[in-house]
Coordinates of C-alpha atoms and ligand atoms in Angstrom, one line a residue:
X1 CA -16.4 24.5 -17.1
X2 CA -17.7 24.7 -13.6
X3 CA -15.6 26.9 -11.3
X4 CA -15.8 24.3 -8.6
X5 CA -12.5 22.7 -7.4
X6 CA -12.1 19.1 -6.5
X7 CA -10.2 17.6 -3.6
X8 CA -8.9 14.0 -3.7
X9 CA -7.7 12.7 -0.3
X10 CA -5.1 10.1 -0.9
X11 CA -3.0 10.2 2.3
X12 CA -4.3 7.2 4.1
X13 CA -2.0 4.3 5.1
X14 CA -3.9 1.7 3.1
X15 CA -3.2 -0.9 5.8
X16 CA -5.7 -3.4 4.2
X17 CA -3.4 -3.7 1.3
X18 CA -0.1 -4.3 3.1
X19 CA 2.5 -5.2 2.1
X20 CA 1.6 -3.9 -1.4
X21 CA 1.2 -0.4 0.1
X22 CA 4.4 -0.4 2.2
X23 CA 6.2 1.8 -0.3
X24 CA 3.3 2.6 -2.7
X25 CA 0.0 4.4 -2.1
X26 CA -3.1 2.3 -2.6
X27 CA -4.5 4.9 -4.9
X28 CA -1.7 3.9 -7.4
X29 CA -2.7 0.2 -7.5
X30 CA -3.5 -0.5 -11.1
X31 CA -7.1 -1.2 -12.0
X32 CA -6.6 -3.0 -15.4
X33 CA -3.9 -0.7 -16.8
X34 CA -4.6 2.7 -15.0
X35 CA -4.0 3.6 -11.4
X36 CA -7.2 3.9 -9.4
X37 CA -6.6 7.6 -8.8
X38 CA -6.6 8.4 -12.5
X39 CA -10.1 7.1 -12.9
X40 CA -11.1 9.5 -10.0
X41 CA -9.4 12.4 -11.7
X42 CA -11.1 11.6 -15.0
X43 CA -14.4 11.5 -13.2
X44 CA -13.9 15.0 -11.8
X45 CA -12.9 16.2 -15.2
X46 CA -16.0 14.7 -16.8
X47 CA -18.1 16.6 -14.3
X48 CA -16.6 19.8 -15.6
X49 CA -13.9 20.4 -12.9
X50 CA -10.4 21.4 -14.1
X51 CA -8.7 22.3 -10.8
X52 CA -7.8 19.3 -8.6
X53 CA -6.0 19.2 -5.3
X54 CA -4.7 15.8 -4.2
X55 CA -3.9 15.4 -0.5
X56 CA -0.8 13.2 -0.3
X57 CA 1.1 11.7 2.6
X58 CA 4.1 9.5 3.2
X59 CA 5.3 7.5 0.1
X60 CA 2.9 9.5 -2.1
X61 CA 5.4 10.9 -4.6
X62 CA 4.4 8.2 -7.0
X63 CA 1.0 10.0 -7.3
X64 CA 2.6 13.4 -8.3
X65 CA 5.0 11.6 -10.6
X66 CA 2.1 9.9 -12.3
X67 CA 0.5 13.2 -13.3
X68 CA 3.8 14.6 -14.5
X69 CA 5.0 14.2 -18.1
X70 CA 7.9 11.8 -18.8
X71 CA 9.7 13.3 -21.8
X72 CA 12.1 10.3 -22.3
X73 CA 9.2 7.8 -22.3
X74 CA 7.3 10.0 -24.8
X75 CA 10.2 10.3 -27.1
X76 CA 10.8 6.5 -27.0
X77 CA 7.2 5.7 -27.8
X78 CA 7.2 8.4 -30.6
X79 CA 10.4 6.7 -32.1
X80 CA 8.7 3.3 -32.0
X81 CA 5.6 4.8 -33.7
X82 CA 3.5 3.5 -30.8
X83 CA 0.9 6.3 -31.0
X84 CA -1.8 4.5 -29.0
X85 CA 0.4 4.1 -25.9
X86 CA 1.9 7.6 -26.4
X87 CA -1.6 9.1 -26.3
X88 CA -2.4 7.1 -23.1
X89 CA 0.8 8.1 -21.4
X90 CA 0.4 11.7 -22.2
X91 CA -3.3 11.8 -21.2
X92 CA -2.4 11.5 -17.4
X93 CA -0.3 14.6 -17.5
X94 CA -2.8 16.5 -19.5
X95 CA -6.0 15.9 -17.7
X96 CA -6.4 19.0 -15.5
X97 CA -4.6 21.5 -13.4
X98 CA -3.4 19.1 -10.6
X99 CA -2.0 20.4 -7.3
X100 CA -0.7 18.6 -4.3
X101 CA -0.6 19.3 -0.5
X102 CA 0.8 17.1 2.2
X103 CA -1.3 15.9 5.1
X104 CA 1.8 15.3 7.3
X105 CA 0.2 12.7 9.6
X106 CA -2.9 10.7 8.6
X107 CA -5.1 12.0 11.3
X108 CA -8.3 11.1 9.5
X109 CA -10.4 12.0 6.4
X110 CA -11.8 15.2 8.1
X111 CA -8.2 16.3 8.8
X112 CA -7.2 15.6 5.2
X113 CA -10.1 17.7 3.9
X114 CA -9.2 20.5 6.2
X115 CA -5.7 20.6 4.5
X116 CA -7.5 21.9 1.4
X117 CA -8.8 25.0 3.0
X118 CA -6.2 27.5 1.7
X119 CA -6.4 26.1 -1.9
X120 CA -10.2 26.0 -2.0
X121 CA -10.9 29.3 -0.2
X122 CA -14.5 30.5 0.3
X123 CA -16.2 28.4 -2.3
X124 CA -18.1 25.1 -2.5
X125 CA -15.9 22.2 -3.6
X126 CA -16.2 18.5 -4.4
X127 CA -14.4 15.7 -2.5
X128 CA -13.7 12.4 -4.3
X129 CA -12.0 9.6 -2.3
X130 CA -9.0 8.4 -4.2
X131 CA -9.7 4.7 -3.7
X132 CA -13.4 4.8 -4.5
X133 CA -14.3 4.3 -8.2
X134 CA -17.7 5.2 -9.7
X135 CA -18.3 3.7 -13.1
X136 CA -18.1 6.4 -15.8
X137 CA -21.3 5.0 -17.3
X138 CA -23.2 6.0 -14.1
X139 CA -22.4 9.7 -13.6
X140 CA -23.0 10.7 -9.9
X141 CA -20.9 13.8 -9.4
X142 CA -22.8 15.9 -11.9
X143 CA -26.0 15.0 -10.2
X144 CA -24.6 16.0 -6.8
X145 CA -23.3 19.3 -8.1
X146 CA -26.8 20.0 -9.4
X147 CA -28.3 19.1 -6.0
X148 CA -25.9 21.5 -4.3
X149 CA -26.7 24.3 -6.7
X150 CA -30.4 23.7 -6.1
X151 CA -30.2 23.5 -2.3
X152 CA -27.0 25.1 -1.1
X153 CA -26.7 22.1 1.3
X154 CA -23.7 19.8 1.8
X155 CA -24.4 16.9 -0.6
X156 CA -23.3 13.4 0.2
X157 CA -23.6 10.2 -1.9
X158 CA -25.5 7.3 -0.3
X159 CA -25.8 3.7 -1.3
X160 CA -27.9 0.9 0.1
X161 CA -25.6 -1.8 1.7
X162 CA -26.5 -5.1 3.3
X163 CA -26.7 -5.2 7.1
X164 CA -23.6 -7.3 7.4
X165 CA -21.4 -4.5 5.9
X166 CA -23.0 -1.5 7.5
X167 CA -20.4 -1.3 10.3
X168 CA -17.8 -0.4 7.6
X169 CA -19.4 2.9 6.7
X170 CA -20.8 6.2 7.8
X171 CA -24.6 5.7 7.9
X172 CA -27.3 8.4 7.3
X173 CA -30.7 8.9 9.0
X174 CA -33.0 10.5 6.4
X175 CA -36.5 11.9 6.3
X176 CA -37.6 10.3 3.0
X177 CA -37.5 11.1 -0.7
X178 CA -37.9 14.6 -2.1
X179 CA -39.1 15.3 -5.6
X180 CA -35.6 15.6 -7.1
X181 CA -34.3 12.2 -5.9
X182 CA -32.3 13.8 -3.1
X183 CA -33.1 13.0 0.6
X184 CA -32.7 15.4 3.5
X185 CA -30.2 13.9 6.0
X186 CA -31.1 14.4 9.6
X187 CA -28.1 12.7 11.2
X188 CA -25.0 10.6 10.5
X189 CA -23.2 7.9 12.5
X190 CA -19.6 6.7 11.7
X191 CA -19.3 2.9 11.5
X192 CA -22.3 1.9 13.7
X193 CA -23.0 -1.8 14.6
X194 CA -25.9 -3.2 12.5
X195 CA -28.2 -2.8 15.5
X196 CA -27.4 0.9 15.9
X197 CA -27.5 1.9 12.2
X198 CA -30.2 4.5 11.6
X199 CA -30.8 3.1 8.0
X200 CA -29.2 0.9 5.3
X201 CA -27.9 4.0 3.5
X202 CA -24.1 4.2 3.7
X203 CA -22.0 7.2 2.8
X204 CA -19.8 6.5 -0.2
X205 CA -16.8 8.5 -1.3
X206 CA -18.3 11.5 -3.1
X207 CA -19.2 14.9 -1.4
X208 CA -20.0 18.4 -2.6
X209 CA -19.4 20.7 0.4
X210 CA -20.0 24.3 1.2
X211 CA -17.0 26.2 2.7
X212 CA -18.8 26.3 6.0
X213 CA -17.5 22.7 6.5
X214 CA -14.0 24.0 7.1
X215 CA -15.0 26.0 10.3
X216 CA -16.8 22.9 11.6
X217 CA -13.7 20.7 10.9
X218 CA -11.4 23.2 12.7
X219 CA -13.2 22.3 15.9
X220 CA -14.0 18.6 15.2
X221 CA -12.4 16.4 17.8
X222 CA -11.0 13.0 17.0
X223 CA -13.8 10.4 16.9
X224 CA -14.0 6.8 15.9
X225 CA -10.5 5.2 15.7
X226 CA -9.0 8.4 17.2
X227 CA -9.3 10.1 13.7
X228 CA -10.9 13.4 12.8
X229 CA -13.9 12.2 11.0
X230 CA -15.6 14.0 8.1
X231 CA -18.8 12.2 9.1
X232 CA -18.7 13.9 12.5
X233 CA -18.4 17.4 10.9
X234 CA -21.3 16.5 8.5
X235 CA -23.4 15.4 11.5
X236 CA -23.0 18.8 13.0
X237 CA -24.0 20.5 9.7
X238 CA -27.0 18.1 9.5
X239 CA -28.3 19.0 12.9
X240 CA -27.6 22.8 12.9
X241 CA -31.0 24.5 12.2
X242 CA -29.2 27.7 11.1
X243 CA -26.7 26.0 8.8
X244 CA -26.9 24.9 5.1
X245 CA -28.0 21.3 6.1
X246 CA -27.1 18.0 4.4
X247 CA -28.8 16.2 1.6
X248 CA -28.1 12.8 0.2
X249 CA -28.2 11.6 -3.5
X250 CA -28.9 7.9 -3.5
X251 CA -26.7 6.1 -6.0
X252 CA -27.8 2.9 -7.6
X253 CA -25.0 2.5 -10.2
X254 CA -21.7 0.7 -10.2
X255 CA -19.2 1.5 -7.6
X256 CA -15.9 -0.2 -6.7
X257 CA -14.1 0.3 -3.4
X258 CA -10.5 -0.4 -4.5
X259 CA -9.3 0.0 -0.9
X260 CA -10.9 -3.4 -0.2
X261 CA -9.2 -6.5 -1.6
X262 CA -12.2 -8.4 -2.8
X263 CA -13.8 -5.3 -4.3
X264 CA -10.5 -4.4 -6.0
X265 CA -10.4 -7.8 -7.7
X266 CA -14.1 -7.4 -8.7
X267 CA -13.4 -4.0 -10.2
X268 CA -10.6 -5.3 -12.3
X269 CA -12.6 -8.2 -13.6
X270 CA -15.8 -6.1 -14.3
X271 CA -13.9 -3.3 -16.0
X272 CA -11.7 -5.6 -18.1
X273 CA -14.7 -7.7 -19.3
X274 CA -16.4 -4.6 -20.6
X275 CA -13.3 -3.4 -22.5
X276 CA -13.2 -3.7 -26.3
X277 CA -9.5 -4.7 -26.3
X278 CA -9.7 -7.3 -23.5
X279 CA -13.3 -8.5 -23.1
X280 CA -13.3 -10.9 -26.0
X281 CA -10.3 -12.9 -24.6
X282 CA -11.4 -12.7 -21.0
X283 CA -15.1 -13.6 -21.2
X284 CA -14.7 -17.2 -22.4
X285 CA -11.9 -17.9 -20.0
X286 CA -13.9 -16.5 -17.1
X287 CA -16.9 -18.7 -18.0
X288 CA -14.6 -21.7 -18.1
X289 CA -12.9 -20.8 -14.9
X290 CA -16.2 -20.1 -13.1
X291 CA -17.6 -23.5 -14.3
X292 CA -14.7 -25.3 -12.6
X293 CA -15.3 -23.6 -9.2
Ligands
UTP301 P1 -9.7 4.8 4.3 O1 -10.0 4.7 5.7 O2 -10.3 4.0 3.3 O3 -8.1 4.8 4.0 O4 -9.9 6.4 3.9 P2 -6.9 4.1 4.8 O5 -6.9 4.5 6.2 O6 -5.7 4.4 4.0 O7 -7.3 2.6 4.6 P3 -7.0 1.3 5.5 O8 -8.2 1.0 6.3 O9 -5.7 1.6 6.3 O10 -6.7 0.2 4.5 C1 -10.6 6.8 2.8 C2 -9.9 7.8 2.0 O11 -9.4 8.9 2.8 C3 -8.0 9.0 2.6 C4 -7.5 7.7 2.1 O12 -6.3 7.8 1.4 C5 -8.7 7.2 1.3 O13 -8.6 7.7 0.0 N1 -7.4 9.4 3.9 C6 -7.7 8.7 5.1 C7 -6.6 10.5 4.0 O14 -6.3 11.2 3.0 N2 -6.0 10.8 5.2 C8 -6.3 10.2 6.3 O15 -5.8 10.6 7.4 C9 -7.2 9.1 6.3

């Protein structure tokens, strides 16, 4: 087991999903039959992490409840002899050592990450956004942890996105490929217009950060949208010649942004089609449905 801790920011307002997120965090929206955040916790566990801090906000008690055990439900399933469901229900409370801290006000992703400082201490740590799913068949975090161990740099995950979507992301300027498939990041811009974007490489929701990022975040001023942006702190690390620097691991696998409505629907369809228990019923229906469009 790696000693690295993981931080999952899940304190955003989820305005794109209103009214569903009025009283429920978007990280609890079900993707097939598991809330999005459980996939993210399972991904961290698969990468060898067993200590996870979730940053929660208003209406986020559902998240901590989900990772608690529910004895009355377990007893009921046991009595009914429903061992499959019992196992699945117990799994979420048995995954890892999960801690929670409140963000108070959602002042931005950088501010959320800074709330992890006391728990993380003076060690490198992973950040996994609670609404961003990486398919378990395409391990990314393990590769990022290896890149961090090799370089000591802050490691970000990058993905090529089409020009029409680039304004939705932080975007990296890089200086080409190195031998290990990681690129040196020379600068970062939060949500640029297509004309101002330094590349087509967008920052997606996985990071492996050195503790030096906390000092930078302490003095990072609100940026785009009046929020304290993690991208702005990483831009400072990328351009500081005396600091650890930033490298990017370019991801070419399957990723689902469940905070976006269309991507959320795609995630459910893609993951359900591939499931042994659902795919056989769903595939012919989908073909028929698509044929009628
Ligand atoms: P997003 O920008 O996707 O989340 O943040 P949001 O603000 O909730 O979304 P919309 O645009 O209003 O629909 C990315 C991740 O960072 C977390 C979010 O919960 C999400 O997992 N976040 C964002 C925080 O924890 N705190 C913040 O202040 C902002």
